[in-house]
Amino acid sequence: MADTAVREAPTSARNNNSVHPVDELLPMRKNLTLGIQHLFIMYAGAVAVPLIVGPAVGLNTGQTALLIAADLLVSGVCTIIQAAGISWVFGVRLPVVAGATFTVLSPMITIATQFGTKGNPAAGLPVVYGALLVSGVFGVLIAKPFSMILRFFPPLVTGTVIAVIGLSLIGADVSLIAGIDATAASYGFVSHIGLAALVVLMIVLVSRLTRGFLSQIAVLLAILIGVLVAWPMGLDHFSTVLHANWFGSPKIFHFGGPQFRASAIISMCIVILVTYTESTADMLAVAEIVGKDLSPDEIARGLRTDGLSAFLASFTNSFPDTAYAENVGIVSMTGVKSRWVVVTCGIFLVILGLIPKVSDAIANIPGPVIGGAATVMFAMVTAIGIRTLANVNFENNHNLLIVAVSLSVGLIPSVAPNFYHRFPANFQVIFGSSITSTVIVVFLLNLFFNHWKAWPPKNTALRVALGYGAVAGVTDEDLAAHGVTAATAATTGESEAPAPGIATAPRPQTSS
């Protein structure tokens, strides 16, 4: 009854000439205020990706500023599309903010390093963006099929991958704090490490001592405090901001025309799949908060927009986007469900992406400041993965083994970057990234242990009855005796059906 009432509510609302809160257009002042609030919450995470990739592949401050501008522009465009929608093709039409995904960090750096020249990994960026172009098209094409096979990406798979994403990025934030070359005289200055520690401390204090909106932007506030403290230390170098233009357009294929390598393309396509699982979880969370049921078609529209972001990123020198979990929390906290608020946030992002002075200022933020903030953000990603794994049943199954093997294989490139140096180059590109190697291993192991049945259990009358949902009087011993355990059901999320060749009567029809 309750379920029926929920589904009938929108019809009743339309009959009363009212609109769903998701489609409500708020007064201008409130719309602008809440849109800026969404912008502040996602901003630190969005700019962290180009700030880490740029130095990691040897880009200077000006080139990193180009990445930031393109990142903000693409993020704004895709945020607008997600919230407003384009026909039946793009946009989930929910208050979902799109931002650069951390999933792409490790694969991008790995590909650039592998295909770049010695001492100049930026020479490999055309291969990175060629792979993004193809993976974007791939993402658009598989969005609909993917929305219908989510059962192959349970919390066991997604939780393991998300945990590894955070763990594999620890090295990136450390290099921002201490430096890249451990033999350099400037490596590991105590003052730099102390500044990063101050940023971490500020995040903790702001999160603990404030509530609501201020708590939500703890990372952004900590970065601002870190920049102020870095000024008397001589670490702020914002002189180039004065010479930057007030308006600029994205530099199409700034690092050269796209180049296509099979291994890089495979790696980026795997990134798209990981991004899709992340976005799906966030879209479902938002849908639950705003009181809307998402159909596979609506999920596919949202995922297709993520694929579009990768395609746009390929020629604007940007990054693929995902739905930002940070902004899911603000929808729940404020109770404001209007998607037009998020459209406003997207417009602000587009404007910022077209102002080079903004991206130049961000690119000049001292490394220890960004490194300190990134330390917390990356660890938070790992914590989210652990929280996801808490929903997995580890009793009377092989799930613990799956996680163990996936982590052991996936973290090899992080702890020993040259581990596969004697393997073929294409192998190194795919398995030289902790994220892509973890996805491959955990996905295949989950199929092997939880979906593939080498020896189907013998059919019995009780087993057939269980396949049709019979539960009355069934004990755990009965289930175990007939190969239908509670653990198996919890793992696969599927009810056991009669095996082929068993004659069964049709289900009785119930009258409403």
Short mmCIF file of C-alpha atoms in Angstrom, two decimals:
data_model
loop_
_atom_site.label_atom_id
_atom_site.label_comp_id
_atom_site.label_asym_id
_atom_site.label_seq_id
_atom_site.Cartn_x
_atom_site.Cartn_y
_atom_site.Cartn_z
CA MET A 1 0.00 0.00 0.00
CA ALA A 2 2.74 2.45 0.98
CA ASP A 3 4.67 1.63 -2.16
CA THR A 4 1.59 2.24 -4.28
CA ALA A 5 0.99 5.57 -2.56
CA VAL A 6 4.51 6.69 -3.32
CA ARG A 7 4.15 5.91 -6.99
CA GLU A 8 0.78 7.63 -7.23
CA ALA A 9 1.96 10.81 -5.52
CA PRO A 10 3.35 12.52 -8.64
CA THR A 11 0.05 11.95 -10.50
CA SER A 12 -1.88 13.48 -7.66
CA ALA A 13 0.51 16.41 -7.61
CA ARG A 14 0.03 17.05 -11.31
CA ASN A 15 -3.73 17.00 -10.88
CA ASN A 16 -3.36 19.76 -8.27
CA ASN A 17 -1.27 21.88 -10.68
CA SER A 18 1.79 21.51 -8.43
CA VAL A 19 5.28 20.36 -9.32
CA HIS A 20 7.65 17.88 -7.75
CA PRO A 21 10.23 19.57 -5.48
CA VAL A 22 12.95 18.41 -7.89
CA ASP A 23 11.41 20.50 -10.68
CA GLU A 24 10.62 23.52 -8.52
CA LEU A 25 12.21 26.83 -9.57
CA LEU A 26 13.15 28.77 -6.43
CA PRO A 27 13.25 32.57 -6.08
CA MET A 28 16.34 34.10 -7.72
CA ARG A 29 18.16 35.11 -4.51
CA LYS A 30 17.68 31.69 -2.87
CA ASN A 31 18.62 29.90 -6.09
CA LEU A 32 21.88 31.87 -6.36
CA THR A 33 22.80 31.38 -2.69
CA LEU A 34 22.24 27.64 -2.73
CA GLY A 35 24.00 27.30 -6.09
CA ILE A 36 27.11 28.98 -4.68
CA GLN A 37 26.88 26.70 -1.65
CA HIS A 38 27.04 23.63 -3.92
CA LEU A 39 30.00 25.24 -5.71
CA PHE A 40 31.99 25.74 -2.50
CA ILE A 41 31.40 22.16 -1.37
CA MET A 42 32.65 20.50 -4.56
CA TYR A 43 35.36 23.03 -5.47
CA ALA A 44 38.28 21.64 -3.47
CA GLY A 45 37.76 18.12 -4.80
CA ALA A 46 37.33 19.31 -8.37
CA VAL A 47 40.54 21.34 -8.56
CA ALA A 48 42.58 18.75 -6.65
CA VAL A 49 42.66 16.43 -9.67
CA PRO A 50 44.44 18.81 -12.10
CA LEU A 51 46.62 20.14 -9.29
CA ILE A 52 47.95 16.61 -8.74
CA VAL A 53 48.15 15.43 -12.35
CA GLY A 54 49.93 18.58 -13.58
CA PRO A 55 53.10 18.35 -11.42
CA ALA A 56 53.08 14.54 -11.64
CA VAL A 57 53.52 14.65 -15.43
CA GLY A 58 55.97 17.56 -15.36
CA LEU A 59 53.71 20.48 -16.31
CA ASN A 60 54.61 24.01 -15.26
CA THR A 61 52.23 26.35 -13.44
CA GLY A 62 50.84 27.87 -16.63
CA GLN A 63 50.09 24.46 -18.16
CA THR A 64 48.50 23.26 -14.92
CA ALA A 65 46.29 26.37 -15.00
CA LEU A 66 45.03 25.25 -18.43
CA LEU A 67 44.04 21.89 -16.93
CA ILE A 68 42.19 23.63 -14.09
CA ALA A 69 40.27 25.94 -16.44
CA ALA A 70 39.27 23.04 -18.69
CA ASP A 71 38.32 20.95 -15.65
CA LEU A 72 35.99 23.65 -14.30
CA LEU A 73 34.47 24.27 -17.73
CA VAL A 74 33.70 20.61 -18.48
CA SER A 75 32.46 20.07 -14.93
CA GLY A 76 30.09 23.02 -15.31
CA VAL A 77 28.76 21.90 -18.68
CA CYS A 78 28.13 18.34 -17.46
CA THR A 79 26.56 19.56 -14.20
CA ILE A 80 24.08 21.65 -16.21
CA ILE A 81 23.32 18.69 -18.48
CA GLN A 82 22.89 16.27 -15.54
CA ALA A 83 20.40 18.56 -13.80
CA ALA A 84 18.54 20.07 -16.77
CA GLY A 85 18.75 17.13 -19.20
CA ILE A 86 18.88 17.01 -22.98
CA SER A 87 15.93 15.18 -24.54
CA TRP A 88 15.91 11.45 -23.77
CA VAL A 89 19.68 11.14 -24.28
CA PHE A 90 21.57 12.95 -21.49
CA GLY A 91 21.02 13.99 -17.90
CA VAL A 92 19.44 12.20 -14.93
CA ARG A 93 17.43 15.38 -14.14
CA LEU A 94 18.25 15.33 -10.43
CA PRO A 95 20.28 17.74 -8.24
CA VAL A 96 23.53 15.97 -9.14
CA VAL A 97 26.84 17.86 -9.39
CA ALA A 98 29.47 16.51 -11.80
CA GLY A 99 33.17 16.84 -10.97
CA ALA A 100 36.50 15.32 -11.92
CA THR A 101 36.86 11.78 -10.61
CA PHE A 102 39.85 10.66 -8.55
CA THR A 103 39.60 7.32 -10.35
CA VAL A 104 41.41 8.75 -13.36
CA LEU A 105 44.49 10.01 -11.48
CA SER A 106 46.58 6.86 -11.36
CA PRO A 107 45.80 5.64 -14.92
CA MET A 108 46.46 9.10 -16.43
CA ILE A 109 49.83 9.41 -14.72
CA THR A 110 50.76 5.83 -15.61
CA ILE A 111 49.87 6.25 -19.29
CA ALA A 112 51.63 9.61 -19.59
CA THR A 113 54.76 8.20 -17.95
CA GLN A 114 54.75 5.06 -20.09
CA PHE A 115 54.30 6.82 -23.44
CA GLY A 116 56.16 10.04 -22.63
CA THR A 117 59.88 10.55 -23.04
CA LYS A 118 62.39 10.13 -20.24
CA GLY A 119 62.24 13.19 -18.05
CA ASN A 120 59.19 14.51 -19.92
CA PRO A 121 56.07 12.43 -19.19
CA ALA A 122 53.91 15.27 -20.54
CA ALA A 123 54.87 14.02 -24.01
CA GLY A 124 52.55 11.09 -23.33
CA LEU A 125 49.47 13.28 -22.79
CA PRO A 126 48.30 12.92 -26.44
CA VAL A 127 48.00 9.18 -25.73
CA VAL A 128 46.07 9.94 -22.53
CA TYR A 129 43.59 12.15 -24.35
CA GLY A 130 43.31 9.77 -27.29
CA ALA A 131 42.32 7.05 -24.83
CA LEU A 132 39.83 9.41 -23.16
CA LEU A 133 38.24 10.17 -26.53
CA VAL A 134 37.63 6.51 -27.29
CA SER A 135 36.56 5.70 -23.73
CA GLY A 136 34.06 8.58 -23.85
CA VAL A 137 32.42 7.11 -26.94
CA PHE A 138 32.55 3.68 -25.28
CA GLY A 139 30.87 5.13 -22.19
CA VAL A 140 28.04 6.72 -24.15
CA LEU A 141 27.38 3.45 -26.00
CA ILE A 142 27.40 1.14 -22.96
CA ALA A 143 25.47 3.39 -20.59
CA LYS A 144 22.16 1.64 -21.21
CA PRO A 145 23.50 -1.94 -21.04
CA PHE A 146 25.49 -1.07 -17.91
CA SER A 147 22.39 0.24 -16.14
CA MET A 148 20.87 -3.22 -16.55
CA ILE A 149 23.82 -5.32 -15.25
CA LEU A 150 24.51 -3.60 -11.94
CA ARG A 151 24.24 -6.95 -10.17
CA PHE A 152 27.76 -7.75 -11.41
CA PHE A 153 29.07 -4.72 -9.49
CA PRO A 154 27.92 -5.44 -5.93
CA PRO A 155 29.42 -3.74 -2.83
CA LEU A 156 32.08 -6.46 -2.81
CA VAL A 157 33.46 -5.14 -6.12
CA THR A 158 32.81 -1.43 -5.70
CA GLY A 159 34.01 -1.30 -2.08
CA THR A 160 37.31 -3.01 -2.92
CA VAL A 161 37.94 -0.73 -5.90
CA ILE A 162 37.07 2.47 -4.02
CA ALA A 163 39.36 1.49 -1.14
CA VAL A 164 42.25 0.91 -3.55
CA ILE A 165 41.62 4.24 -5.31
CA GLY A 166 42.31 6.08 -2.07
CA LEU A 167 45.26 3.91 -1.05
CA SER A 168 46.93 4.18 -4.46
CA LEU A 169 46.85 7.97 -4.40
CA ILE A 170 48.80 8.40 -1.16
CA GLY A 171 52.06 8.83 -3.06
CA ALA A 172 50.66 11.77 -5.05
CA ASP A 173 49.89 13.88 -1.98
CA VAL A 174 53.24 13.01 -0.35
CA SER A 175 55.14 14.27 -3.41
CA LEU A 176 53.23 17.56 -3.23
CA ILE A 177 54.27 18.00 0.40
CA ALA A 178 57.86 16.77 0.42
CA GLY A 179 58.80 17.05 -3.26
CA ILE A 180 59.28 14.60 -6.12
CA ASP A 181 63.07 14.12 -6.06
CA ALA A 182 64.16 12.54 -2.77
CA THR A 183 67.78 13.47 -3.52
CA ALA A 184 67.06 17.19 -3.88
CA ALA A 185 68.24 19.58 -1.17
CA SER A 186 64.69 20.96 -0.82
CA TYR A 187 63.13 17.53 -0.26
CA GLY A 188 61.18 17.03 2.96
CA PHE A 189 61.59 20.47 4.53
CA VAL A 190 60.19 20.40 8.06
CA SER A 191 58.39 23.68 7.38
CA HIS A 192 56.61 22.18 4.38
CA ILE A 193 55.54 19.11 6.30
CA GLY A 194 54.43 21.32 9.18
CA LEU A 195 52.31 23.44 6.81
CA ALA A 196 50.62 20.31 5.43
CA ALA A 197 50.01 19.11 8.99
CA LEU A 198 48.42 22.47 9.81
CA VAL A 199 46.00 22.06 6.90
CA VAL A 200 45.04 18.59 8.13
CA LEU A 201 44.57 19.96 11.65
CA MET A 202 42.36 22.78 10.34
CA ILE A 203 40.16 20.28 8.50
CA VAL A 204 39.74 18.29 11.71
CA LEU A 205 39.00 21.37 13.86
CA VAL A 206 36.56 22.99 11.43
CA SER A 207 34.72 19.68 10.98
CA ARG A 208 34.52 19.15 14.75
CA LEU A 209 33.76 22.67 15.96
CA THR A 210 31.32 23.85 13.29
CA ARG A 211 28.02 22.58 11.96
CA GLY A 212 26.05 22.70 8.76
CA PHE A 213 27.49 24.55 5.79
CA LEU A 214 30.80 25.51 7.43
CA SER A 215 31.47 21.89 8.33
CA GLN A 216 30.73 20.90 4.74
CA ILE A 217 33.41 23.26 3.37
CA ALA A 218 36.07 22.36 5.94
CA VAL A 219 38.59 21.38 3.22
CA LEU A 220 38.11 24.64 1.32
CA LEU A 221 38.50 26.73 4.49
CA ALA A 222 41.61 24.79 5.50
CA ILE A 223 43.18 25.48 2.08
CA LEU A 224 42.48 29.21 2.43
CA ILE A 225 44.06 29.23 5.91
CA GLY A 226 47.06 27.30 4.57
CA VAL A 227 47.57 29.84 1.77
CA LEU A 228 47.56 32.70 4.32
CA VAL A 229 50.11 30.91 6.52
CA ALA A 230 52.30 30.13 3.49
CA TRP A 231 52.55 33.81 2.57
CA PRO A 232 55.13 34.86 5.21
CA MET A 233 56.96 31.58 4.52
CA GLY A 234 57.64 32.76 0.97
CA LEU A 235 55.72 29.88 -0.63
CA ASP A 236 52.99 31.95 -2.30
CA HIS A 237 53.85 33.01 -5.86
CA PHE A 238 50.81 34.77 -7.28
CA SER A 239 52.63 37.35 -9.39
CA THR A 240 51.66 35.57 -12.62
CA VAL A 241 47.97 36.06 -11.79
CA LEU A 242 48.36 39.78 -12.50
CA HIS A 243 49.39 39.02 -16.08
CA ALA A 244 46.70 36.41 -16.72
CA ASN A 245 43.75 37.33 -18.94
CA TRP A 246 40.27 37.96 -17.63
CA PHE A 247 38.71 35.83 -20.35
CA GLY A 248 39.94 32.79 -22.22
CA SER A 249 38.59 29.81 -24.13
CA PRO A 250 39.81 26.21 -23.82
CA LYS A 251 42.90 25.30 -25.82
CA ILE A 252 41.77 22.45 -28.08
CA PHE A 253 44.32 19.61 -28.11
CA HIS A 254 46.86 21.90 -26.43
CA PHE A 255 49.34 19.05 -25.92
CA GLY A 256 49.02 17.72 -29.46
CA GLY A 257 46.56 15.71 -31.51
CA PRO A 258 45.20 12.52 -29.91
CA GLN A 259 47.20 9.34 -30.29
CA PHE A 260 45.65 5.92 -29.88
CA ARG A 261 47.24 2.95 -28.11
CA ALA A 262 45.24 -0.19 -27.34
CA SER A 263 46.51 -0.64 -23.80
CA ALA A 264 45.79 2.99 -22.88
CA ILE A 265 42.29 2.74 -24.33
CA ILE A 266 41.56 -0.44 -22.37
CA SER A 267 42.79 1.22 -19.19
CA MET A 268 40.56 4.27 -19.69
CA CYS A 269 37.54 2.15 -20.57
CA ILE A 270 37.99 0.39 -17.23
CA VAL A 271 38.10 3.82 -15.57
CA ILE A 272 34.74 4.60 -17.20
CA LEU A 273 33.24 1.41 -15.74
CA VAL A 274 34.50 2.29 -12.26
CA THR A 275 33.17 5.82 -12.66
CA TYR A 276 29.78 4.42 -13.66
CA THR A 277 29.50 2.34 -10.50
CA GLU A 278 30.43 5.39 -8.42
CA SER A 279 27.92 7.64 -10.19
CA THR A 280 25.15 5.07 -10.01
CA ALA A 281 25.46 4.85 -6.23
CA ASP A 282 25.35 8.64 -5.88
CA MET A 283 22.40 9.04 -8.25
CA LEU A 284 20.41 6.40 -6.37
CA ALA A 285 21.25 8.15 -3.08
CA VAL A 286 20.01 11.50 -4.41
CA ALA A 287 16.87 9.89 -5.83
CA GLU A 288 16.07 8.42 -2.42
CA ILE A 289 16.59 11.80 -0.72
CA VAL A 290 14.32 13.69 -3.13
CA GLY A 291 11.69 10.93 -3.25
CA LYS A 292 11.94 9.80 -6.87
CA ASP A 293 12.25 6.29 -8.26
CA LEU A 294 14.94 5.98 -10.93
CA SER A 295 14.30 3.73 -13.90
CA PRO A 296 17.15 2.05 -15.83
CA ASP A 297 16.56 4.58 -18.64
CA GLU A 298 17.07 7.51 -16.25
CA ILE A 299 20.20 5.95 -14.78
CA ALA A 300 21.48 5.39 -18.32
CA ARG A 301 20.95 9.08 -19.14
CA GLY A 302 23.03 10.05 -16.12
CA LEU A 303 25.79 7.58 -16.97
CA ARG A 304 25.77 8.72 -20.59
CA THR A 305 26.56 12.23 -19.36
CA ASP A 306 29.63 10.86 -17.55
CA GLY A 307 30.71 9.30 -20.82
CA LEU A 308 30.14 12.63 -22.56
CA SER A 309 32.42 14.31 -20.00
CA ALA A 310 35.27 11.98 -20.97
CA PHE A 311 34.68 12.76 -24.66
CA LEU A 312 34.69 16.53 -23.99
CA ALA A 313 37.77 16.15 -21.79
CA SER A 314 39.71 14.52 -24.63
CA PHE A 315 39.99 17.70 -26.69
CA THR A 316 39.73 20.35 -23.97
CA ASN A 317 42.58 18.87 -21.85
CA SER A 318 40.28 18.01 -18.95
CA PHE A 319 39.18 14.95 -16.97
CA PRO A 320 36.17 12.60 -16.91
CA ASP A 321 33.49 13.51 -14.38
CA THR A 322 31.42 11.60 -11.87
CA ALA A 323 28.53 12.48 -9.57
CA TYR A 324 30.01 14.10 -6.45
CA ALA A 325 29.09 12.43 -3.17
CA GLU A 326 29.89 15.64 -1.26
CA ASN A 327 26.92 17.37 -2.84
CA VAL A 328 24.59 14.49 -2.05
CA GLY A 329 25.08 15.37 1.61
CA ILE A 330 24.15 19.03 1.11
CA VAL A 331 20.86 18.05 -0.57
CA SER A 332 20.03 15.96 2.49
CA MET A 333 21.19 18.63 4.94
CA THR A 334 19.33 21.61 3.44
CA GLY A 335 16.25 19.70 2.29
CA VAL A 336 16.32 21.73 -0.95
CA LYS A 337 15.62 19.29 -3.76
CA SER A 338 15.43 21.61 -6.78
CA ARG A 339 17.65 20.58 -9.66
CA TRP A 340 17.71 24.18 -10.87
CA VAL A 341 19.89 25.07 -7.89
CA VAL A 342 22.49 22.67 -9.29
CA VAL A 343 22.06 24.20 -12.76
CA THR A 344 23.03 27.52 -11.16
CA CYS A 345 26.13 25.85 -9.67
CA GLY A 346 27.01 24.56 -13.15
CA ILE A 347 26.70 28.05 -14.63
CA PHE A 348 29.13 29.41 -12.03
CA LEU A 349 31.58 26.61 -12.85
CA VAL A 350 31.43 27.46 -16.56
CA ILE A 351 32.07 31.14 -15.80
CA LEU A 352 35.07 30.28 -13.59
CA GLY A 353 36.41 27.99 -16.30
CA LEU A 354 36.43 30.91 -18.74
CA ILE A 355 38.42 33.22 -16.40
CA PRO A 356 42.16 32.39 -16.65
CA LYS A 357 42.96 34.53 -13.61
CA VAL A 358 40.99 32.10 -11.42
CA SER A 359 42.69 28.97 -12.73
CA ASP A 360 46.10 30.66 -12.57
CA ALA A 361 45.55 31.60 -8.92
CA ILE A 362 44.55 28.02 -8.07
CA ALA A 363 47.57 26.60 -9.92
CA ASN A 364 49.85 28.72 -7.71
CA ILE A 365 48.55 27.36 -4.41
CA PRO A 366 51.62 25.94 -2.58
CA GLY A 367 52.13 22.19 -2.92
CA PRO A 368 52.17 21.47 0.84
CA VAL A 369 48.77 23.15 1.19
CA ILE A 370 47.16 21.08 -1.55
CA GLY A 371 49.07 18.00 -0.39
CA GLY A 372 47.72 18.33 3.15
CA ALA A 373 44.14 18.66 1.88
CA ALA A 374 44.63 15.78 -0.56
CA THR A 375 45.90 13.55 2.24
CA VAL A 376 42.53 13.81 3.95
CA MET A 377 40.48 13.56 0.74
CA PHE A 378 42.28 10.45 -0.48
CA ALA A 379 42.04 8.78 2.90
CA MET A 380 38.34 9.64 2.93
CA VAL A 381 37.95 7.80 -0.38
CA THR A 382 39.51 4.72 1.23
CA ALA A 383 37.21 5.09 4.24
CA ILE A 384 34.18 5.18 1.92
CA GLY A 385 35.40 1.94 0.34
CA ILE A 386 35.71 0.32 3.77
CA ARG A 387 32.21 1.51 4.65
CA THR A 388 30.91 -0.05 1.42
CA LEU A 389 32.62 -3.34 2.25
CA ALA A 390 30.83 -3.30 5.62
CA ASN A 391 27.66 -4.17 3.68
CA VAL A 392 29.21 -7.38 2.35
CA ASN A 393 28.55 -10.77 3.92
CA PHE A 394 31.85 -12.54 4.70
CA GLU A 395 30.43 -15.64 6.39
CA ASN A 396 30.48 -19.08 4.74
CA ASN A 397 31.75 -17.78 1.39
CA HIS A 398 34.94 -16.73 -0.38
CA ASN A 399 34.41 -12.98 -0.25
CA LEU A 400 37.26 -12.40 2.19
CA LEU A 401 39.61 -14.24 -0.19
CA ILE A 402 38.36 -12.13 -3.10
CA VAL A 403 39.13 -8.91 -1.24
CA ALA A 404 42.53 -10.20 -0.09
CA VAL A 405 43.72 -11.27 -3.54
CA SER A 406 42.38 -8.09 -5.18
CA LEU A 407 44.14 -5.85 -2.67
CA SER A 408 47.40 -7.76 -2.90
CA VAL A 409 47.50 -7.57 -6.71
CA GLY A 410 46.08 -4.05 -6.93
CA LEU A 411 48.54 -2.41 -4.53
CA ILE A 412 51.66 -3.84 -6.18
CA PRO A 413 52.07 -0.87 -8.60
CA SER A 414 51.73 1.56 -5.67
CA VAL A 415 54.39 0.01 -3.45
CA ALA A 416 56.69 -1.17 -6.27
CA PRO A 417 56.19 1.00 -9.40
CA ASN A 418 58.84 -0.93 -11.38
CA PHE A 419 57.49 -4.37 -10.48
CA TYR A 420 56.31 -5.08 -14.06
CA HIS A 421 59.19 -3.36 -15.87
CA ARG A 422 60.19 -6.58 -17.68
CA PHE A 423 56.67 -7.17 -18.99
CA PRO A 424 55.40 -5.91 -22.38
CA ALA A 425 54.60 -2.19 -22.52
CA ASN A 426 50.88 -2.77 -23.06
CA PHE A 427 50.72 -5.02 -20.00
CA GLN A 428 52.48 -2.35 -17.94
CA VAL A 429 49.94 0.31 -18.90
CA ILE A 430 47.00 -1.81 -17.75
CA PHE A 431 48.45 -3.56 -14.71
CA GLY A 432 50.82 -0.74 -13.82
CA SER A 433 47.81 1.14 -12.44
CA SER A 434 46.49 -0.02 -9.08
CA ILE A 435 42.95 0.92 -10.04
CA THR A 436 42.67 -0.88 -13.36
CA SER A 437 44.42 -4.00 -12.09
CA THR A 438 42.14 -4.13 -9.02
CA VAL A 439 39.01 -3.76 -11.15
CA ILE A 440 40.04 -6.63 -13.41
CA VAL A 441 40.95 -8.97 -10.55
CA VAL A 442 38.00 -8.30 -8.24
CA PHE A 443 35.47 -8.40 -11.09
CA LEU A 444 36.73 -11.75 -12.41
CA LEU A 445 37.02 -13.29 -8.93
CA ASN A 446 33.48 -12.20 -8.06
CA LEU A 447 32.21 -13.86 -11.24
CA PHE A 448 34.23 -17.00 -10.55
CA PHE A 449 33.15 -17.48 -6.94
CA ASN A 450 29.69 -15.91 -6.78
CA HIS A 451 28.13 -16.23 -10.23
CA TRP A 452 29.69 -19.18 -12.04
CA LYS A 453 28.38 -22.56 -10.90
CA ALA A 454 30.66 -25.34 -12.15
CA TRP A 455 28.60 -28.11 -10.62
CA PRO A 456 24.94 -27.12 -10.32
CA PRO A 457 23.36 -28.62 -7.17
CA LYS A 458 21.04 -31.53 -7.56
CA ASN A 459 17.39 -30.57 -8.09
CA THR A 460 14.92 -31.59 -5.41
CA ALA A 461 11.31 -30.78 -4.69
CA LEU A 462 12.39 -28.47 -1.88
CA ARG A 463 14.91 -26.72 -4.11
CA VAL A 464 12.24 -26.10 -6.76
CA ALA A 465 9.91 -24.72 -4.09
CA LEU A 466 12.65 -22.45 -2.79
CA GLY A 467 13.25 -21.19 -6.31
CA TYR A 468 9.66 -19.98 -6.34
CA GLY A 469 9.98 -18.16 -3.04
CA ALA A 470 8.79 -20.75 -0.50
CA VAL A 471 10.10 -19.83 2.95
CA ALA A 472 7.61 -21.11 5.51
CA GLY A 473 9.12 -23.74 7.81
CA VAL A 474 12.48 -23.74 6.00
CA THR A 475 15.46 -23.97 8.35
CA ASP A 476 19.11 -23.16 7.75
CA GLU A 477 19.80 -26.91 7.76
CA ASP A 478 17.27 -27.39 4.94
CA LEU A 479 18.89 -24.65 2.91
CA ALA A 480 22.39 -26.08 3.43
CA ALA A 481 21.27 -29.58 2.55
CA HIS A 482 19.90 -28.40 -0.79
CA GLY A 483 22.69 -26.04 -1.77
CA VAL A 484 20.69 -22.85 -1.17
CA THR A 485 22.44 -21.05 1.69
CA ALA A 486 21.52 -17.71 3.14
CA ALA A 487 25.11 -16.62 2.53
CA THR A 488 24.81 -17.46 -1.18
CA ALA A 489 21.60 -15.50 -1.47
CA ALA A 490 23.15 -12.51 0.30
CA THR A 491 26.24 -12.68 -1.90
CA THR A 492 24.59 -12.90 -5.30
CA GLY A 493 21.40 -11.04 -4.58
CA GLU A 494 19.51 -13.59 -6.67
CA SER A 495 16.98 -16.20 -5.76
CA GLU A 496 17.70 -19.71 -6.87
CA ALA A 497 15.55 -20.83 -9.78
CA PRO A 498 14.79 -24.38 -10.91
CA ALA A 499 17.43 -25.79 -13.19
CA PRO A 500 16.64 -26.50 -16.82
CA GLY A 501 14.75 -29.70 -17.45
CA ILE A 502 12.55 -29.54 -14.34
CA ALA A 503 8.88 -29.40 -15.12
CA THR A 504 7.16 -26.79 -13.00
CA ALA A 505 3.66 -25.53 -12.67
CA PRO A 506 2.92 -21.90 -13.44
CA ARG A 507 2.77 -19.53 -10.51
CA PRO A 508 -0.73 -18.96 -9.19
CA GLN A 509 -2.11 -15.54 -10.06
CA THR A 510 -3.24 -13.38 -7.18
CA SER A 511 -6.13 -11.01 -7.56
CA SER A 512 -5.73 -7.44 -6.35
#
